[in-house]
Tab-separated table of C-alpha atoms in Angstrom:
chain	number	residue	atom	x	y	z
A	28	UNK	CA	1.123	7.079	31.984
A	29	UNK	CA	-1.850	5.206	32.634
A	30	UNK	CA	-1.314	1.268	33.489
A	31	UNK	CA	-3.222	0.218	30.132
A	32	UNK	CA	-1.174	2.292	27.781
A	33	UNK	CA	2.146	1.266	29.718
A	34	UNK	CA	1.342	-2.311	29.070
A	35	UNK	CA	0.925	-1.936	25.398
A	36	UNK	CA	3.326	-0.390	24.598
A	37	UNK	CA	5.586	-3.015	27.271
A	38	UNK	CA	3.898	-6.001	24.447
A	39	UNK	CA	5.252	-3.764	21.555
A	40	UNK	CA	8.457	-3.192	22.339
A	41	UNK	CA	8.673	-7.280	23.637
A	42	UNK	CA	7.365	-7.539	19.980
A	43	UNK	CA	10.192	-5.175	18.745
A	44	UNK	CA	12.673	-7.030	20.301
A	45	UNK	CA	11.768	-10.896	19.350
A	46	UNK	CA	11.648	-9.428	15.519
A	47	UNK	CA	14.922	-7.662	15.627
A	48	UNK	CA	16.301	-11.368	16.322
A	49	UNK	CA	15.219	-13.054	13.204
A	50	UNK	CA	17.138	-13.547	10.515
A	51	UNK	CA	14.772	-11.877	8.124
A	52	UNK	CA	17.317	-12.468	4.723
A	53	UNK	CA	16.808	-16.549	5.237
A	54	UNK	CA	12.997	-16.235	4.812
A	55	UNK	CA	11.730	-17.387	1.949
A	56	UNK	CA	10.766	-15.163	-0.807
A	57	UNK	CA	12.528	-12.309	1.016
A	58	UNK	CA	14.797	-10.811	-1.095
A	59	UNK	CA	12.178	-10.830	-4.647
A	60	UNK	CA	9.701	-9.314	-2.145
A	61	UNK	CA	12.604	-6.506	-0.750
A	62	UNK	CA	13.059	-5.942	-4.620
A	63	UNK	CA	9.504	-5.358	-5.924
A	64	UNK	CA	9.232	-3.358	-2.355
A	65	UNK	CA	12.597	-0.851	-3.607
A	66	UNK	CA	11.582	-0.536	-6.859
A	67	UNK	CA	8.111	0.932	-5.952
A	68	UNK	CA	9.812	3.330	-3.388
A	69	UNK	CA	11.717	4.292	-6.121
A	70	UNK	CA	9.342	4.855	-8.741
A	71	UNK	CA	7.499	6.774	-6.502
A	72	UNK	CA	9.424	8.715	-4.095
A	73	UNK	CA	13.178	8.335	-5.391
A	74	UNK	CA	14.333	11.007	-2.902
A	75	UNK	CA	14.720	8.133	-0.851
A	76	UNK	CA	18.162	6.463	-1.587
A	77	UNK	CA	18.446	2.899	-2.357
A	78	UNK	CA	20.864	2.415	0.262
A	79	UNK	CA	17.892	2.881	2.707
A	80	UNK	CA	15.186	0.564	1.074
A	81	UNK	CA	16.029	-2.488	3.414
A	82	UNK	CA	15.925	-0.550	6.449
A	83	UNK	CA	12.236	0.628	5.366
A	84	UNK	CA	11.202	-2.422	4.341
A	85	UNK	CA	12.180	-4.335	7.543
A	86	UNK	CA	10.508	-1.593	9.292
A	87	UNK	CA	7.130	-2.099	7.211
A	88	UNK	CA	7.178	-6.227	8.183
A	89	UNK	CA	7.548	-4.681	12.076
A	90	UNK	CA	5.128	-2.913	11.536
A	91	UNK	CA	2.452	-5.379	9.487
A	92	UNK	CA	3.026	-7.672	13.059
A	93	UNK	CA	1.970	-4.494	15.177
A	94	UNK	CA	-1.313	-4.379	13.165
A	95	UNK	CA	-1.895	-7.806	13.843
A	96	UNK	CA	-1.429	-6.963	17.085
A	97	UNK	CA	-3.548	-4.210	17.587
A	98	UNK	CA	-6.566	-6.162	15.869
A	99	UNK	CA	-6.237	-8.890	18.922
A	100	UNK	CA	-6.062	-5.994	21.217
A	101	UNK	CA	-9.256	-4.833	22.426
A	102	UNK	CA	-7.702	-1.967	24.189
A	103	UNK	CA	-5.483	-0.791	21.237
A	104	UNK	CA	-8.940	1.385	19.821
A	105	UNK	CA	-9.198	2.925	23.639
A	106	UNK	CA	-5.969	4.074	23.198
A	107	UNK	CA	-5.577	5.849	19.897
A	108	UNK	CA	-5.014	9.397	19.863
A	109	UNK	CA	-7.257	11.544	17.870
A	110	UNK	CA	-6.505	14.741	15.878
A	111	UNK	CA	-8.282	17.603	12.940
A	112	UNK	CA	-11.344	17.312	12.905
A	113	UNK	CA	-12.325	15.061	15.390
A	114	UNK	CA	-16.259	15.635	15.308
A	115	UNK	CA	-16.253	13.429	11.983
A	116	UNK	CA	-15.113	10.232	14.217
A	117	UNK	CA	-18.323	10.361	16.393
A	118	UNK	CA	-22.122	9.372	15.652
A	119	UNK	CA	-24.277	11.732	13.763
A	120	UNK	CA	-27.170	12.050	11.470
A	121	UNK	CA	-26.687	10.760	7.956
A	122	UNK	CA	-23.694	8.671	6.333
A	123	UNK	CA	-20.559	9.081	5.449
A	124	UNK	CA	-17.942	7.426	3.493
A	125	UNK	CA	-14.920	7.109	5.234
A	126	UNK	CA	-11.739	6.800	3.402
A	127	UNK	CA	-8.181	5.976	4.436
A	128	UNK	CA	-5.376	3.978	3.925
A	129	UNK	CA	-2.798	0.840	4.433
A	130	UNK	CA	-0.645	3.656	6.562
A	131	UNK	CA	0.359	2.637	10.176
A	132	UNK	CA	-2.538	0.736	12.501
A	133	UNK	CA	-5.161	1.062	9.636
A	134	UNK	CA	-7.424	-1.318	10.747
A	135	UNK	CA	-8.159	0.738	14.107
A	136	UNK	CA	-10.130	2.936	11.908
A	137	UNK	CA	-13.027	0.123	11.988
A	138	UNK	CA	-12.584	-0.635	15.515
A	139	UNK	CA	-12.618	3.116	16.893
A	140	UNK	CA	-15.766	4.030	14.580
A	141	UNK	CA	-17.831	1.198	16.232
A	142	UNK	CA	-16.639	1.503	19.672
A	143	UNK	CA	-18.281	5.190	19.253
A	144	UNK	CA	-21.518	3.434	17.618
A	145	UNK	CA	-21.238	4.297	14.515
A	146	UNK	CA	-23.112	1.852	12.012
A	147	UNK	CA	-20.457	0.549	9.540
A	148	UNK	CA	-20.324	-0.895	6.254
A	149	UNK	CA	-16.707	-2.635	6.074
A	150	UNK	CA	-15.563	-2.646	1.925
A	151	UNK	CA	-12.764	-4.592	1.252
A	152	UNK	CA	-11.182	-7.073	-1.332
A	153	UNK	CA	-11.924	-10.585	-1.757
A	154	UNK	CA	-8.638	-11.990	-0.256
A	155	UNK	CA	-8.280	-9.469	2.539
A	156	UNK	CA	-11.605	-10.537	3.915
A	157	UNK	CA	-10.327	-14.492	3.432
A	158	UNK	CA	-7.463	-13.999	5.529
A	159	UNK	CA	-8.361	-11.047	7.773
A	160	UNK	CA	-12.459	-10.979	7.568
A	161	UNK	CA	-13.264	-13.349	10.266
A	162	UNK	CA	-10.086	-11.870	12.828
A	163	UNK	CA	-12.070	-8.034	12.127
A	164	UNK	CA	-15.411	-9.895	12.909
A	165	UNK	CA	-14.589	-11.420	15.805
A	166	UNK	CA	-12.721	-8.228	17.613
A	167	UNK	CA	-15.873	-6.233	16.684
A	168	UNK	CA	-18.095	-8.878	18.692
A	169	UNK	CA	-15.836	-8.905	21.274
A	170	UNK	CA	-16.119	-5.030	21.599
A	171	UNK	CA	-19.967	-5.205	21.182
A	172	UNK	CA	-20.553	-8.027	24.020
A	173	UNK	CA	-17.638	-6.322	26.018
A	174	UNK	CA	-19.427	-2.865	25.888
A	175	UNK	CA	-23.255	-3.330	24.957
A	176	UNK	CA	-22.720	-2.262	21.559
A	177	UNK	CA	-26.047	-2.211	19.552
A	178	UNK	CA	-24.841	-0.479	16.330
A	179	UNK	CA	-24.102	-2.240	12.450
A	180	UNK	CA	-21.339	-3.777	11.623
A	181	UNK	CA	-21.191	-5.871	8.044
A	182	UNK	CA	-18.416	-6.622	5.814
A	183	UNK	CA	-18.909	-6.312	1.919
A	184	UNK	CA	-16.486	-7.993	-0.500
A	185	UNK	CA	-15.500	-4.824	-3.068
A	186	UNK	CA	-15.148	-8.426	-5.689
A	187	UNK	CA	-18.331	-9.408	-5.207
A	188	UNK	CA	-20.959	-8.603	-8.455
A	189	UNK	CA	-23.499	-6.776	-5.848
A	190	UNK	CA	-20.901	-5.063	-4.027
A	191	UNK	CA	-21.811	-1.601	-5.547
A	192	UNK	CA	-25.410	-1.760	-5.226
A	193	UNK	CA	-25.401	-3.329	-1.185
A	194	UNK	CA	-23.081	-0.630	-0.268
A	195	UNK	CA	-25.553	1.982	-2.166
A	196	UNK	CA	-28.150	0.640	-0.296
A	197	UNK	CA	-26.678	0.927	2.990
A	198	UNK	CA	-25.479	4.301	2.251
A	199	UNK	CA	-28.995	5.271	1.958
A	200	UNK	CA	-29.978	3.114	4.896
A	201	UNK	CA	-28.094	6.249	7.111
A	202	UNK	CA	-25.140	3.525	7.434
A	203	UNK	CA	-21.316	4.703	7.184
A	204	UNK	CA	-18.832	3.471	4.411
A	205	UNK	CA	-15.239	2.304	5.671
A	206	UNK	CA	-13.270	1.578	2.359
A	207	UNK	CA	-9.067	1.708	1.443
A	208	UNK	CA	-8.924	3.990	-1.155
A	209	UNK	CA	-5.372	3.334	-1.827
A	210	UNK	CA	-6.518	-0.491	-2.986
A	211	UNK	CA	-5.662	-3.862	-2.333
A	212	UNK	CA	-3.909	-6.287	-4.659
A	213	UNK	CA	-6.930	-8.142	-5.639
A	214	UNK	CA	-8.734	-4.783	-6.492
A	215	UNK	CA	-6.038	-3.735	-8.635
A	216	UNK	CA	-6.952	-3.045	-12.589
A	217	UNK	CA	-7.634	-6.356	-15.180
A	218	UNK	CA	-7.941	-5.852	-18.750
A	219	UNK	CA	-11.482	-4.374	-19.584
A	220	UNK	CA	-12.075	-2.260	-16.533
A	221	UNK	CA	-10.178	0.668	-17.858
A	222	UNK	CA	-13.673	2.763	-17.502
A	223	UNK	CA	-13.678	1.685	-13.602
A	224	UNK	CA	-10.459	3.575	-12.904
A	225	UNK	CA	-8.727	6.700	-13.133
A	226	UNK	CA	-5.268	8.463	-12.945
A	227	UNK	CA	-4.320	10.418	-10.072
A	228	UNK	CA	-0.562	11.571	-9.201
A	229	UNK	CA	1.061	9.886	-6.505
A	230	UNK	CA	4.764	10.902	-6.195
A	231	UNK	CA	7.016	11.023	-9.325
A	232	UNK	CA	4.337	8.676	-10.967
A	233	UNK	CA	0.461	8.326	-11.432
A	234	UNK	CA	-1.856	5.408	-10.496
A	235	UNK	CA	-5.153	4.341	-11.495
A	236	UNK	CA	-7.388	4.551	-8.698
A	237	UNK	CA	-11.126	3.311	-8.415
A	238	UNK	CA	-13.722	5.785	-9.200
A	239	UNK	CA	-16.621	4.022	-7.068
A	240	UNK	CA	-15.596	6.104	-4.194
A	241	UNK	CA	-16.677	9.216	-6.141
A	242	UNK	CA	-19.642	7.777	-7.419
A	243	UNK	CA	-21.189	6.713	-4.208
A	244	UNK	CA	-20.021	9.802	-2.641
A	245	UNK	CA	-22.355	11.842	-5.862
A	246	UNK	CA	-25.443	9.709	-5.808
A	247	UNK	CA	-26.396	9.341	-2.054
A	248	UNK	CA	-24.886	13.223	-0.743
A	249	UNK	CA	-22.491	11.115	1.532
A	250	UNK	CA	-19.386	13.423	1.886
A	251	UNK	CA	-15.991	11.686	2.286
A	252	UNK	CA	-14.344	11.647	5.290
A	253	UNK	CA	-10.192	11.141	4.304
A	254	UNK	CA	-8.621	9.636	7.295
A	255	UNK	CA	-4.738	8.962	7.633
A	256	UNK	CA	-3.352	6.419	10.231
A	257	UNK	CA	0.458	6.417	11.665
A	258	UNK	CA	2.080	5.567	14.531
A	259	UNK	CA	4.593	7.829	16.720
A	260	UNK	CA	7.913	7.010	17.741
A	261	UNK	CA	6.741	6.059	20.933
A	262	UNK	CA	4.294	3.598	19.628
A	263	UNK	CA	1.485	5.874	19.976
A	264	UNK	CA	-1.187	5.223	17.009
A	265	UNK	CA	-3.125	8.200	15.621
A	266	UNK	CA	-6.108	8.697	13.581
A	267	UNK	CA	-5.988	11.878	11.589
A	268	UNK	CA	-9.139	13.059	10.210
A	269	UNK	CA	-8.600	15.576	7.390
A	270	UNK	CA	-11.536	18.001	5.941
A	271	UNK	CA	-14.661	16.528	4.397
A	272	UNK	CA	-15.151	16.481	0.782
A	273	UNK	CA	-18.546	17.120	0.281
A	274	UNK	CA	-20.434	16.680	-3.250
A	275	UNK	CA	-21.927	19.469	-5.386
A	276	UNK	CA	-25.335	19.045	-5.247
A	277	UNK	CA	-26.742	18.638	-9.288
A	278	UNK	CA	-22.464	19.004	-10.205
A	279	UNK	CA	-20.718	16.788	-12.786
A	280	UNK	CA	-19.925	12.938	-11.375
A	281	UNK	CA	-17.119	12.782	-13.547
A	282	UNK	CA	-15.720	15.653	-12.587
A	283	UNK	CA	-16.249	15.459	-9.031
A	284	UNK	CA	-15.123	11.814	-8.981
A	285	UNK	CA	-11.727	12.954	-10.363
A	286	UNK	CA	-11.434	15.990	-7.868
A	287	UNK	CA	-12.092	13.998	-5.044
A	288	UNK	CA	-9.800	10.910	-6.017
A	289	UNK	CA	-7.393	13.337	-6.741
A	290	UNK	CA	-7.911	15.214	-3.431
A	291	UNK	CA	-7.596	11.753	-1.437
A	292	UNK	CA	-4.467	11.491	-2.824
A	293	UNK	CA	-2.936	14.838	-2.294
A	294	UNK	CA	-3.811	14.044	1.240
A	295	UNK	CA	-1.999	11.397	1.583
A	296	UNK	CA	1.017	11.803	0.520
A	297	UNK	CA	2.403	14.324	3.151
A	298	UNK	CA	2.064	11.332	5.519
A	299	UNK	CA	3.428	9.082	3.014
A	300	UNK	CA	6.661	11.003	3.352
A	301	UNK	CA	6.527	11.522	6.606
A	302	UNK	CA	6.010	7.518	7.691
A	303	UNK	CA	7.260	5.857	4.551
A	304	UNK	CA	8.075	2.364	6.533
A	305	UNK	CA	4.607	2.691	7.901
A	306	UNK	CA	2.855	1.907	4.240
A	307	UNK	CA	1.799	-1.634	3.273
A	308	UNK	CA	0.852	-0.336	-0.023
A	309	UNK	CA	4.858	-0.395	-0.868
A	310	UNK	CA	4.030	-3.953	-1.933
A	311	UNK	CA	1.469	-3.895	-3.922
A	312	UNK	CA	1.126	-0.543	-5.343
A	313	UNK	CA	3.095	-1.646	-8.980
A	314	UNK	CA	-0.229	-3.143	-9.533
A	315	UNK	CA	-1.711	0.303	-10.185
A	316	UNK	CA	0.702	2.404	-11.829
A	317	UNK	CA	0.136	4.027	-14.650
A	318	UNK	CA	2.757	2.450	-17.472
A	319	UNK	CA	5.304	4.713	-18.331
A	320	UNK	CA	5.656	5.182	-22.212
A	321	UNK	CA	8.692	4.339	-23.725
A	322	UNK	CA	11.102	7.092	-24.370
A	323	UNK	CA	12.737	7.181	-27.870
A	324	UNK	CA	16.322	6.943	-27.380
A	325	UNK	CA	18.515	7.793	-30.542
A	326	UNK	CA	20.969	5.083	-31.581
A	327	UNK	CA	24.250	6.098	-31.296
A	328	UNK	CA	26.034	2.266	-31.728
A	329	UNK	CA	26.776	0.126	-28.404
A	330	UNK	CA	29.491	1.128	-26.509
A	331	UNK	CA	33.136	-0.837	-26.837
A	332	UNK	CA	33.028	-1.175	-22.622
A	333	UNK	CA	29.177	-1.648	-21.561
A	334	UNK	CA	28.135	-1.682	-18.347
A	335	UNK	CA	25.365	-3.670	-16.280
A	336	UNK	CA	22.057	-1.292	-15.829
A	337	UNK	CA	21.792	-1.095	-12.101
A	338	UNK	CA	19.598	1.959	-12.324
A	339	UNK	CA	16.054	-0.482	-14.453
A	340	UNK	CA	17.514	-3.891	-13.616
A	341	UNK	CA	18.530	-5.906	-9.980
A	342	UNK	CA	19.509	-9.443	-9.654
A	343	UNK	CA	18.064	-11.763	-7.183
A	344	UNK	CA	17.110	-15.241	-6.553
A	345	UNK	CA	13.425	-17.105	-7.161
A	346	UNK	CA	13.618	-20.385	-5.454
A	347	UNK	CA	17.400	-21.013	-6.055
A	348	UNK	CA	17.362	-19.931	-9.585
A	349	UNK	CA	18.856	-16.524	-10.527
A	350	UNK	CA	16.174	-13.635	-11.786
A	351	UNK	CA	16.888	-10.569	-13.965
A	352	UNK	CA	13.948	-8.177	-12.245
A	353	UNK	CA	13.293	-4.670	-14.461
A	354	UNK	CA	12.449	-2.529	-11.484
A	355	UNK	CA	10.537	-0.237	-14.226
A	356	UNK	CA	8.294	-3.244	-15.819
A	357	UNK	CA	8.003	-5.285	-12.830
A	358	UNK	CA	9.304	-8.126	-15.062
A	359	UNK	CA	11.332	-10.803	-13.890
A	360	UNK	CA	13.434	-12.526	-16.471
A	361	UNK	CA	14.960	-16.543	-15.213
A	362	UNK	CA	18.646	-16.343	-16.632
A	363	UNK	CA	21.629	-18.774	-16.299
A	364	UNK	CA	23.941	-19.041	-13.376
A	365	UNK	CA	26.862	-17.426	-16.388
A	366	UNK	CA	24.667	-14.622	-17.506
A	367	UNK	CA	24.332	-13.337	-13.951
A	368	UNK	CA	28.134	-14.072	-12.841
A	369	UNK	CA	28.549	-11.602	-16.144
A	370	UNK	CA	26.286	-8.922	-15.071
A	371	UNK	CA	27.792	-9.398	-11.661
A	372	UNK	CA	31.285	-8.907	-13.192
A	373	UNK	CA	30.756	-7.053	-15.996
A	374	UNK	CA	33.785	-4.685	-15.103
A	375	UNK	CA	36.334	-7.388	-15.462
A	376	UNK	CA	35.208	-8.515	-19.253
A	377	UNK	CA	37.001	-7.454	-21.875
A	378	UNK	CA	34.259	-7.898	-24.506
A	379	UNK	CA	30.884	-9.017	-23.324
A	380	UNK	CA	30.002	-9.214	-26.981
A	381	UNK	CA	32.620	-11.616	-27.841
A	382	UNK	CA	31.507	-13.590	-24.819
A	383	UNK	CA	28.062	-13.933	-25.126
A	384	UNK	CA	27.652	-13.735	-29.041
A	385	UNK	CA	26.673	-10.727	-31.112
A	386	UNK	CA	22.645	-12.192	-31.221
A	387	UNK	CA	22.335	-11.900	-27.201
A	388	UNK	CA	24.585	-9.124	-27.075
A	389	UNK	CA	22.014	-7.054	-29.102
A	390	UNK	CA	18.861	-8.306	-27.129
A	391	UNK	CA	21.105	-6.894	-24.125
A	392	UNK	CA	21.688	-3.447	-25.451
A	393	UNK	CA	18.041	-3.437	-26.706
A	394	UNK	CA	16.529	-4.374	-23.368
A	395	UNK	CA	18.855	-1.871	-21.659
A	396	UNK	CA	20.344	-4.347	-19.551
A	397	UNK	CA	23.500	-3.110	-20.657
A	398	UNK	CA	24.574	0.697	-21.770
């Protein structure tokens, strides 16, 4: 094993064993973010038991402080292994839009297209490049002074009003787009951009994804480049580089925006459920599903014995006070201290209605909090 590789992976497994020490269940904010976390695994891929969510999701927060890691590492890009088709990852005539995803060491991506001189065109979202912008921008510098690096490297803000037409303009400029197709939280759908997005199956579910992808891809002849990053058991990252999808020339943009969105995400999702723990996008992505509509339920009359509705609802805490979270919704509910030492004992009431009052008893049934 050469020295370099032995050393990293010596700092990773140091890193591996200072996390496994921390009481992660005393951090603030941890159990409403575990929740959010489990209730998108489960709306997604519910094969995976609920038993195992808090496993995964410790996992994912190892893995978040590997990526940090590998971004102040300027060996980590050196040392990534490289598989399909390879060719894609090295310099050649004409753009292309690369697109991948908050899976494993994602931000190695960047690093290894510059270190092979590559020109690239950084998109991401407006807080991402707050908090991680000038970290990406300084490891890139170091790389270029550390190996005489002459090639392009800019970072465009996806929020930004111009954002579109810059990175159209350096796609015809012969420079490379690197862009998350599977989002951010602060690129996630507001009310009035419903023509900006689109509905692709992910899982048991669909999300809305953005269509700009697609549409840069049709007007400059780019062809997208999907790109999947994970990281082995033995610490090893990977960059996978899947098939081109190359646009039609004179075809439909609709149509080929939806095909290749579509394609992106059938892509994925092998990976997905092969490195679960290994995808950020467990904490965000309720920000881009597609709302379920409501199923019409006949009324039968409430049951004499209900029980609490572990299945849609979880309790937890939001500084100190007590939360009723609908893992279906996303909604979190602030209920009293007695409401949640009923839920919590349901089992042992005789009548919840004659406890709580036929009014709240009914918004409990109707909200499916009880059944």
């Amino acid at each position: 094993m050469p020295s370099s590789l032995r050393l990293y992976k010596q700092e990773l497994t140091r890193c591996r064993d200072h996390f496994r020490q921390l009481n992660l269940q005393k951090e603030r904010g941890y159990l409403m973010k575990l929740t959010t976390f489990s209730a998108n695994v489960e709306n997604i891929m519910p094969s995976i038991p609920r038993s195992e969510h808090e496993t995964l999701f410790q996992e994912l927060l190892l893995q978040q402080i590997f990526t940090n890691f590998d971004q102040k590492c300027l060996t980590a890009g050196d040392l990534v292994k490289t598989r399909g088709a390879q060719e894609y990852l090295a310099k050649q005539d004409g753009p292309r839009i690369y697109c991948t995803y908050h899976l494993g060491s994602y931000r190695l991506l960047t690093s290894v297209l510059f270190r092979r001189g590559v020109d690239c065109i950084l998109l991401v979202g407006n807080n991402m490049n707050r908090t991680q912008g000038d970290d990406m921008t300084e490891h890139i510098e170091a790389l270029r002074e550390k190996h005489g690096l002459t090639n392009v490297f800019r970072v465009v803000e996806a929020g930004h009003p111009s954002a579109g037409l810059t990175v159209l303009r350096e796609l015809k400029a012969g420079r490379s787009l690197i862009v998350f197709v599977d989002g951010s939280p602060e690129t996630a759908p507001e009310p009035g951009e419903e023509d900006k997005f689109l509905s692709v199956p992910l899982g048991s579910r669909s999300v809305l994804t953005r269509k700009g992808v697609g549409y840069l891809s049709h007007a400059t002849g780019a062809p997208i480049i999907p790109v999947v990053s994970y990281r082995q058991p033995d610490l090893t990252n990977v960059l996978h580089c899947l098939d081109p999808i190359r646009p039609i020339r004179n075809s439909d943009r609709d149509m080929y925006c939806r095909e290749a969105m579509t394609q992106l995400y059938k892509a994925f999702w092998p990976y997905l459920k092969r490195y679960p723990a290994q995808w950020e996008g467990w904490t965000f992505i309720h920000l881009f599903l597609e709302p379920e509509l409501a199923k019409n339920t006949r009324f039968n009359g409430w049951p004499s014995r209900p029980t609490f509705n572990q299945d849609r609802y979880s309790l937890c805490d939001l500084e100190q006070a007590p939360i009723l979270f609908d893992r279906r919704l996303y909604q979190t509910y602030e209920i009293t201290e007695d409401l949640r030492d009923l839920l919590l004992n349901i089992n042992s009431v005789d009548s919840v209605e004659g406890l709580v009052g036929k009014e709240m008893f009914g918004e409990l049934m109707e909200m499916e909090v009880l059944r």
